[in-house]
């Protein structure tokens, strides 16, 4: 079956670094997406990885290991506005996204 | 900027009512999607459409139908609403067939069925 696992909730301190992990098992693989979703709002795109390695985009970076079925989202210099849910989604062989349940990130001052 | 709009942010309906959820995108995207989002579960695909008048079932199409008469508009229909269809409904659109093309989401409609 297809499955995406990520932690339900994480807490971090303002100014710190946090890593949100995601493991995936999908029928085929055409890339891994990360989205951010603030409470009551629409998900917004953060990153896409299809090759192994780290992609850096400002304070946010995303890593992929295809052999391990593993990705992480790294958030640096955390700000209060980063409090949100972070959704991991794997694109399967039919080019459909299989979504994880999301990780709620709580930032404390 | 891509804009995806949904007809209502909040909706309350009674069991057995027919419910229409409308979604409009303004960037000429070919692909449109309807998801539902429930606590503790990932987004689940109900239906999608890759062209006008074309529709494909997603993972949970039972109890739903869709209509895409115009490229910019994708409607989700609950023929006879039931309490287990109480959920957040998200519409999304995506251009082309590129693997890396992101989906753009609307603000969501929180539907409560009493």
PDB file of C-alpha atoms in Angstrom:
ATOM      1  CA  UNK A   1       0.000   0.000   0.000  1.00  0.00           C
ATOM      2  CA  UNK A   2       0.939   3.642  -0.177  1.00  0.00           C
ATOM      3  CA  UNK A   3       1.953   5.368   3.000  1.00  0.00           C
ATOM      4  CA  UNK A   4       3.458   8.657   4.134  1.00  0.00           C
ATOM      5  CA  UNK A   5       4.661   9.027   7.719  1.00  0.00           C
ATOM      6  CA  UNK A   6       5.578  12.229   9.491  1.00  0.00           C
ATOM      7  CA  UNK A   7       5.438  13.270  13.154  1.00  0.00           C
ATOM      8  CA  UNK A   8       2.136  14.660  14.339  1.00  0.00           C
ATOM      9  CA  UNK A   9       3.535  17.602  16.264  1.00  0.00           C
ATOM     10  CA  UNK A  10       6.869  19.247  17.037  1.00  0.00           C
ATOM     11  CA  UNK A  11       7.879  22.159  19.245  1.00  0.00           C
ATOM     12  CA  UNK A  12      10.872  24.436  18.725  1.00  0.00           C
ATOM     13  CA  UNK A  13      12.206  27.737  19.994  1.00  0.00           C
ATOM     14  CA  UNK A  14      12.298  31.002  18.094  1.00  0.00           C
ATOM     15  CA  UNK A  15      15.690  31.461  16.420  1.00  0.00           C
ATOM     16  CA  UNK A  16      16.516  27.745  16.539  1.00  0.00           C
ATOM     17  CA  UNK A  17      16.664  25.066  13.824  1.00  0.00           C
ATOM     18  CA  UNK A  18      14.124  22.276  13.377  1.00  0.00           C
ATOM     19  CA  UNK A  19      14.071  19.227  11.112  1.00  0.00           C
ATOM     20  CA  UNK A  20      10.769  17.642  10.103  1.00  0.00           C
ATOM     21  CA  UNK A  21      11.118  14.100   8.801  1.00  0.00           C
ATOM     22  CA  UNK A  22       8.993  12.250   6.293  1.00  0.00           C
ATOM     23  CA  UNK A  23       9.168   8.649   5.139  1.00  0.00           C
ATOM     24  CA  UNK A  24       7.235   7.464   2.151  1.00  0.00           C
ATOM     25  CA  UNK A  25       6.176   4.272   0.434  1.00  0.00           C
ATOM     26  CA  UNK A  26       4.398   4.820  -2.850  1.00  0.00           C
ATOM     27  CA  UNK A  27       3.780   2.888  -6.036  1.00  0.00           C
ATOM     28  CA  UNK A  28       6.485   4.464  -8.116  1.00  0.00           C
ATOM     29  CA  UNK A  29       8.060   7.807  -7.350  1.00  0.00           C
ATOM     30  CA  UNK A  30       8.054  11.059  -9.277  1.00  0.00           C
ATOM     31  CA  UNK A  31       9.144  13.480  -6.638  1.00  0.00           C
ATOM     32  CA  UNK A  32       8.529  14.702  -3.090  1.00  0.00           C
ATOM     33  CA  UNK A  33       6.724  17.925  -2.222  1.00  0.00           C
ATOM     34  CA  UNK A  34       6.587  19.973   0.965  1.00  0.00           C
ATOM     35  CA  UNK A  35       3.758  22.409   1.629  1.00  0.00           C
ATOM     36  CA  UNK A  36       3.113  24.814   4.486  1.00  0.00           C
ATOM     37  CA  UNK A  37      -0.387  25.299   5.854  1.00  0.00           C
ATOM     38  CA  UNK A  38      -1.238  27.946   8.431  1.00  0.00           C
ATOM     39  CA  UNK A  39      -4.312  27.237  10.532  1.00  0.00           C
ATOM     40  CA  UNK A  40      -7.487  27.907   8.568  1.00  0.00           C
ATOM     41  CA  UNK A  41      -5.613  28.667   5.367  1.00  0.00           C
ATOM     42  CA  UNK A  42      -4.734  26.931   2.111  1.00  0.00           C
ATOM     43  CA  UNK A  43      -1.553  24.878   1.762  1.00  0.00           C
ATOM     44  CA  UNK A  44       1.218  26.733  -0.051  1.00  0.00           C
ATOM     45  CA  UNK A  45       4.119  25.160  -1.924  1.00  0.00           C
ATOM     46  CA  UNK A  46       7.555  25.110  -0.300  1.00  0.00           C
ATOM     47  CA  UNK A  47       9.746  22.677  -2.215  1.00  0.00           C
ATOM     48  CA  UNK A  48      10.045  19.832  -4.667  1.00  0.00           C
ATOM     49  CA  UNK A  49      12.798  17.193  -4.711  1.00  0.00           C
ATOM     50  CA  UNK A  50      13.233  14.423  -7.229  1.00  0.00           C
ATOM     51  CA  UNK A  51      16.996  13.889  -7.060  1.00  0.00           C
ATOM     52  CA  UNK A  52      18.921  12.823  -3.972  1.00  0.00           C
ATOM     53  CA  UNK A  53      20.456  15.591  -1.952  1.00  0.00           C
ATOM     54  CA  UNK A  54      19.744  18.902  -0.330  1.00  0.00           C
ATOM     55  CA  UNK A  55      17.916  21.811  -1.949  1.00  0.00           C
ATOM     56  CA  UNK A  56      18.306  25.127  -0.157  1.00  0.00           C
ATOM     57  CA  UNK A  57      15.853  27.962  -0.475  1.00  0.00           C
ATOM     58  CA  UNK A  58      16.516  30.770   1.985  1.00  0.00           C
ATOM     59  CA  UNK A  59      15.791  29.686   5.546  1.00  0.00           C
ATOM     60  CA  UNK A  60      14.170  26.466   4.324  1.00  0.00           C
ATOM     61  CA  UNK A  61      15.970  23.423   2.914  1.00  0.00           C
ATOM     62  CA  UNK A  62      14.638  20.065   1.794  1.00  0.00           C
ATOM     63  CA  UNK A  63      16.515  16.784   1.572  1.00  0.00           C
ATOM     64  CA  UNK A  64      15.730  13.583  -0.276  1.00  0.00           C
ATOM     65  CA  UNK A  65      17.103  10.058  -0.158  1.00  0.00           C
ATOM     66  CA  UNK A  66      15.326   7.903  -2.732  1.00  0.00           C
ATOM     67  CA  UNK A  67      17.034   4.700  -1.633  1.00  0.00           C
ATOM     68  CA  UNK A  68      15.763   5.191   1.920  1.00  0.00           C
ATOM     69  CA  UNK A  69      12.339   6.577   1.016  1.00  0.00           C
ATOM     70  CA  UNK A  70      13.118   9.527   3.253  1.00  0.00           C
ATOM     71  CA  UNK A  71      12.930  13.283   3.148  1.00  0.00           C
ATOM     72  CA  UNK A  72      13.267  16.090   5.631  1.00  0.00           C
ATOM     73  CA  UNK A  73      12.444  19.761   5.746  1.00  0.00           C
ATOM     74  CA  UNK A  74      14.963  21.909   7.614  1.00  0.00           C
ATOM     75  CA  UNK A  75      13.878  25.276   8.933  1.00  0.00           C
ATOM     76  CA  UNK A  76      16.564  27.659  10.190  1.00  0.00           C
ATOM     77  CA  UNK A  77      16.370  30.856  12.260  1.00  0.00           C
ATOM     78  CA  UNK A  78      12.834  30.023  13.249  1.00  0.00           C
ATOM     79  CA  UNK A  79      10.339  32.857  13.425  1.00  0.00           C
ATOM     80  CA  UNK A  80       6.964  32.906  15.127  1.00  0.00           C
ATOM     81  CA  UNK A  81       5.297  33.071  11.709  1.00  0.00           C
ATOM     82  CA  UNK A  82       6.721  29.612  10.947  1.00  0.00           C
ATOM     83  CA  UNK A  83       4.141  28.136  13.315  1.00  0.00           C
ATOM     84  CA  UNK A  84       2.073  26.063  10.896  1.00  0.00           C
ATOM     85  CA  UNK A  85       1.487  22.531   9.683  1.00  0.00           C
ATOM     86  CA  UNK A  86       3.988  21.121   7.211  1.00  0.00           C
ATOM     87  CA  UNK A  87       2.646  18.606   4.714  1.00  0.00           C
ATOM     88  CA  UNK A  88       4.783  16.025   2.968  1.00  0.00           C
ATOM     89  CA  UNK A  89       3.470  14.529  -0.300  1.00  0.00           C
ATOM     90  CA  UNK A  90       4.951  11.933  -2.616  1.00  0.00           C
ATOM     91  CA  UNK A  91       4.055  11.807  -6.302  1.00  0.00           C
ATOM     92  CA  UNK A  92       3.343   8.241  -7.373  1.00  0.00           C
ATOM     93  CA  UNK A  93       3.695   6.502 -10.728  1.00  0.00           C
ATOM     94  CA  UNK A  94       0.342   7.961 -11.850  1.00  0.00           C
ATOM     95  CA  UNK A  95       1.595  11.462 -11.051  1.00  0.00           C
ATOM     96  CA  UNK A  96      -0.887  11.729  -8.189  1.00  0.00           C
ATOM     97  CA  UNK A  97       0.131  13.157  -4.829  1.00  0.00           C
ATOM     98  CA  UNK A  98      -0.073  10.919  -1.768  1.00  0.00           C
ATOM     99  CA  UNK A  99      -0.230  13.145   1.293  1.00  0.00           C
ATOM    100  CA  UNK A 100       0.980  12.725   4.819  1.00  0.00           C
ATOM    101  CA  UNK A 101      -1.231  13.885   7.686  1.00  0.00           C
ATOM    102  CA  UNK A 102       1.005  16.864   8.341  1.00  0.00           C
ATOM    103  CA  UNK A 103       3.307  17.942  11.164  1.00  0.00           C
ATOM    104  CA  UNK A 104       2.075  20.756  13.373  1.00  0.00           C
ATOM    105  CA  UNK A 105       5.052  22.931  14.288  1.00  0.00           C
ATOM    106  CA  UNK A 106       4.726  25.064  17.405  1.00  0.00           C
ATOM    107  CA  UNK A 107       7.260  27.850  17.874  1.00  0.00           C
ATOM    108  CA  UNK A 108       7.837  29.165  21.388  1.00  0.00           C
ATOM    109  CA  UNK A 109       9.490  32.496  22.181  1.00  0.00           C
TER     110      UNK A 109
ATOM    111  CA  UNK B   1      -0.198  35.428  -8.994  1.00  0.00           C
ATOM    112  CA  UNK B   2      -2.359  32.370  -9.377  1.00  0.00           C
ATOM    113  CA  UNK B   3      -5.642  32.707  -7.663  1.00  0.00           C
ATOM    114  CA  UNK B   4      -7.955  29.860  -6.771  1.00  0.00           C
ATOM    115  CA  UNK B   5     -11.250  30.851  -5.228  1.00  0.00           C
ATOM    116  CA  UNK B   6     -13.961  28.772  -3.634  1.00  0.00           C
ATOM    117  CA  UNK B   7     -17.571  29.859  -3.407  1.00  0.00           C
ATOM    118  CA  UNK B   8     -17.942  29.605   0.365  1.00  0.00           C
ATOM    119  CA  UNK B   9     -15.616  29.495   3.362  1.00  0.00           C
ATOM    120  CA  UNK B  10     -18.237  27.971   5.637  1.00  0.00           C
ATOM    121  CA  UNK B  11     -21.338  25.998   4.748  1.00  0.00           C
ATOM    122  CA  UNK B  12     -23.952  24.248   6.891  1.00  0.00           C
ATOM    123  CA  UNK B  13     -26.325  21.788   5.250  1.00  0.00           C
ATOM    124  CA  UNK B  14     -28.802  19.157   6.375  1.00  0.00           C
ATOM    125  CA  UNK B  15     -28.606  15.442   5.727  1.00  0.00           C
ATOM    126  CA  UNK B  16     -30.036  14.584   2.323  1.00  0.00           C
ATOM    127  CA  UNK B  17     -29.545  18.022   0.803  1.00  0.00           C
ATOM    128  CA  UNK B  18     -27.785  18.438  -2.536  1.00  0.00           C
ATOM    129  CA  UNK B  19     -24.647  20.518  -2.088  1.00  0.00           C
ATOM    130  CA  UNK B  20     -22.620  22.379  -4.703  1.00  0.00           C
ATOM    131  CA  UNK B  21     -19.075  23.523  -4.030  1.00  0.00           C
ATOM    132  CA  UNK B  22     -17.636  25.795  -6.685  1.00  0.00           C
ATOM    133  CA  UNK B  23     -13.992  26.409  -7.498  1.00  0.00           C
ATOM    134  CA  UNK B  24     -12.598  28.924  -9.977  1.00  0.00           C
ATOM    135  CA  UNK B  25      -8.988  29.489 -11.037  1.00  0.00           C
ATOM    136  CA  UNK B  26      -7.729  32.402 -13.085  1.00  0.00           C
ATOM    137  CA  UNK B  27      -4.480  31.097 -14.571  1.00  0.00           C
ATOM    138  CA  UNK B  28      -5.716  28.902 -17.414  1.00  0.00           C
ATOM    139  CA  UNK B  29      -4.596  25.710 -15.668  1.00  0.00           C
ATOM    140  CA  UNK B  30      -5.503  22.413 -17.300  1.00  0.00           C
ATOM    141  CA  UNK B  31      -5.614  20.342 -14.129  1.00  0.00           C
ATOM    142  CA  UNK B  32      -7.994  20.815 -11.245  1.00  0.00           C
ATOM    143  CA  UNK B  33      -8.492  18.750  -8.100  1.00  0.00           C
ATOM    144  CA  UNK B  34     -10.904  18.319  -5.226  1.00  0.00           C
ATOM    145  CA  UNK B  35      -9.601  17.074  -1.867  1.00  0.00           C
ATOM    146  CA  UNK B  36     -11.043  16.675   1.562  1.00  0.00           C
ATOM    147  CA  UNK B  37      -8.954  17.269   4.656  1.00  0.00           C
ATOM    148  CA  UNK B  38      -9.801  15.660   7.980  1.00  0.00           C
ATOM    149  CA  UNK B  39      -7.890  15.823  11.285  1.00  0.00           C
ATOM    150  CA  UNK B  40      -5.176  13.194  11.543  1.00  0.00           C
ATOM    151  CA  UNK B  41      -5.463  12.254   7.891  1.00  0.00           C
ATOM    152  CA  UNK B  42      -3.621  13.492   4.847  1.00  0.00           C
ATOM    153  CA  UNK B  43      -5.396  15.247   2.029  1.00  0.00           C
ATOM    154  CA  UNK B  44      -7.508  12.700   0.203  1.00  0.00           C
ATOM    155  CA  UNK B  45      -8.256  13.095  -3.486  1.00  0.00           C
ATOM    156  CA  UNK B  46     -11.930  12.925  -4.388  1.00  0.00           C
ATOM    157  CA  UNK B  47     -11.873  13.728  -8.105  1.00  0.00           C
ATOM    158  CA  UNK B  48      -9.609  15.450 -10.562  1.00  0.00           C
ATOM    159  CA  UNK B  49      -9.893  16.820 -14.067  1.00  0.00           C
ATOM    160  CA  UNK B  50      -7.172  17.309 -16.652  1.00  0.00           C
ATOM    161  CA  UNK B  51      -9.306  19.045 -19.264  1.00  0.00           C
ATOM    162  CA  UNK B  52     -12.735  20.503 -19.860  1.00  0.00           C
ATOM    163  CA  UNK B  53     -15.464  17.864 -19.570  1.00  0.00           C
ATOM    164  CA  UNK B  54     -12.884  15.298 -18.456  1.00  0.00           C
ATOM    165  CA  UNK B  55     -12.961  13.822 -14.966  1.00  0.00           C
ATOM    166  CA  UNK B  56     -11.207  11.028 -13.159  1.00  0.00           C
ATOM    167  CA  UNK B  57     -12.021   9.383  -9.836  1.00  0.00           C
ATOM    168  CA  UNK B  58      -9.580   9.862  -7.036  1.00  0.00           C
ATOM    169  CA  UNK B  59      -9.223   7.730  -3.923  1.00  0.00           C
ATOM    170  CA  UNK B  60     -12.609   8.482  -2.330  1.00  0.00           C
ATOM    171  CA  UNK B  61     -15.182   9.361  -5.014  1.00  0.00           C
ATOM    172  CA  UNK B  62     -18.157   7.638  -3.386  1.00  0.00           C
ATOM    173  CA  UNK B  63     -20.985  10.043  -2.633  1.00  0.00           C
ATOM    174  CA  UNK B  64     -19.519  12.783  -4.825  1.00  0.00           C
ATOM    175  CA  UNK B  65     -19.672  13.863  -8.446  1.00  0.00           C
ATOM    176  CA  UNK B  66     -17.995  16.676 -10.343  1.00  0.00           C
ATOM    177  CA  UNK B  67     -18.561  18.939 -13.299  1.00  0.00           C
ATOM    178  CA  UNK B  68     -16.092  20.807 -15.483  1.00  0.00           C
ATOM    179  CA  UNK B  69     -17.973  22.650 -18.194  1.00  0.00           C
ATOM    180  CA  UNK B  70     -15.440  25.468 -18.454  1.00  0.00           C
ATOM    181  CA  UNK B  71     -11.690  25.355 -18.062  1.00  0.00           C
ATOM    182  CA  UNK B  72     -11.608  27.756 -15.142  1.00  0.00           C
ATOM    183  CA  UNK B  73     -14.388  26.167 -13.102  1.00  0.00           C
ATOM    184  CA  UNK B  74     -14.536  22.803 -11.322  1.00  0.00           C
ATOM    185  CA  UNK B  75     -17.577  21.971  -9.240  1.00  0.00           C
ATOM    186  CA  UNK B  76     -17.964  19.326  -6.574  1.00  0.00           C
ATOM    187  CA  UNK B  77     -21.451  17.971  -5.992  1.00  0.00           C
ATOM    188  CA  UNK B  78     -22.722  16.037  -3.005  1.00  0.00           C
ATOM    189  CA  UNK B  79     -25.889  14.424  -4.350  1.00  0.00           C
ATOM    190  CA  UNK B  80     -27.303  13.655  -0.909  1.00  0.00           C
ATOM    191  CA  UNK B  81     -25.206  15.031   1.902  1.00  0.00           C
ATOM    192  CA  UNK B  82     -24.455  12.791   4.860  1.00  0.00           C
ATOM    193  CA  UNK B  83     -22.907  13.562   8.247  1.00  0.00           C
ATOM    194  CA  UNK B  84     -19.717  11.697   7.338  1.00  0.00           C
ATOM    195  CA  UNK B  85     -19.143  14.261   4.607  1.00  0.00           C
ATOM    196  CA  UNK B  86     -18.580  16.956   7.205  1.00  0.00           C
ATOM    197  CA  UNK B  87     -15.058  18.064   6.369  1.00  0.00           C
ATOM    198  CA  UNK B  88     -12.786  20.755   4.945  1.00  0.00           C
ATOM    199  CA  UNK B  89     -12.895  20.691   1.148  1.00  0.00           C
ATOM    200  CA  UNK B  90      -9.924  22.039  -0.761  1.00  0.00           C
ATOM    201  CA  UNK B  91      -9.771  22.773  -4.448  1.00  0.00           C
ATOM    202  CA  UNK B  92      -6.442  22.980  -6.276  1.00  0.00           C
ATOM    203  CA  UNK B  93      -5.197  23.653  -9.785  1.00  0.00           C
ATOM    204  CA  UNK B  94      -1.985  22.900 -11.644  1.00  0.00           C
ATOM    205  CA  UNK B  95      -0.662  23.799 -15.043  1.00  0.00           C
ATOM    206  CA  UNK B  96       0.530  21.280 -17.618  1.00  0.00           C
ATOM    207  CA  UNK B  97       1.924  17.863 -16.958  1.00  0.00           C
ATOM    208  CA  UNK B  98       5.297  18.745 -15.519  1.00  0.00           C
ATOM    209  CA  UNK B  99       6.207  16.556 -12.577  1.00  0.00           C
ATOM    210  CA  UNK B 100       7.452  19.466 -10.544  1.00  0.00           C
ATOM    211  CA  UNK B 101       4.517  21.743 -11.184  1.00  0.00           C
ATOM    212  CA  UNK B 102       3.062  22.762  -7.880  1.00  0.00           C
ATOM    213  CA  UNK B 103      -0.611  22.662  -7.046  1.00  0.00           C
ATOM    214  CA  UNK B 104      -2.205  25.969  -6.052  1.00  0.00           C
ATOM    215  CA  UNK B 105      -4.920  25.674  -3.457  1.00  0.00           C
ATOM    216  CA  UNK B 106      -8.053  27.625  -2.747  1.00  0.00           C
ATOM    217  CA  UNK B 107      -8.861  28.793   0.805  1.00  0.00           C
ATOM    218  CA  UNK B 108     -11.104  25.793   1.483  1.00  0.00           C
ATOM    219  CA  UNK B 109     -14.762  25.308   2.333  1.00  0.00           C
ATOM    220  CA  UNK B 110     -15.578  23.989   5.772  1.00  0.00           C
ATOM    221  CA  UNK B 111     -18.772  21.980   5.297  1.00  0.00           C
ATOM    222  CA  UNK B 112     -20.872  20.849   8.221  1.00  0.00           C
ATOM    223  CA  UNK B 113     -23.696  18.393   7.561  1.00  0.00           C
ATOM    224  CA  UNK B 114     -26.264  18.207  10.350  1.00  0.00           C
TER     225      UNK B 114
END
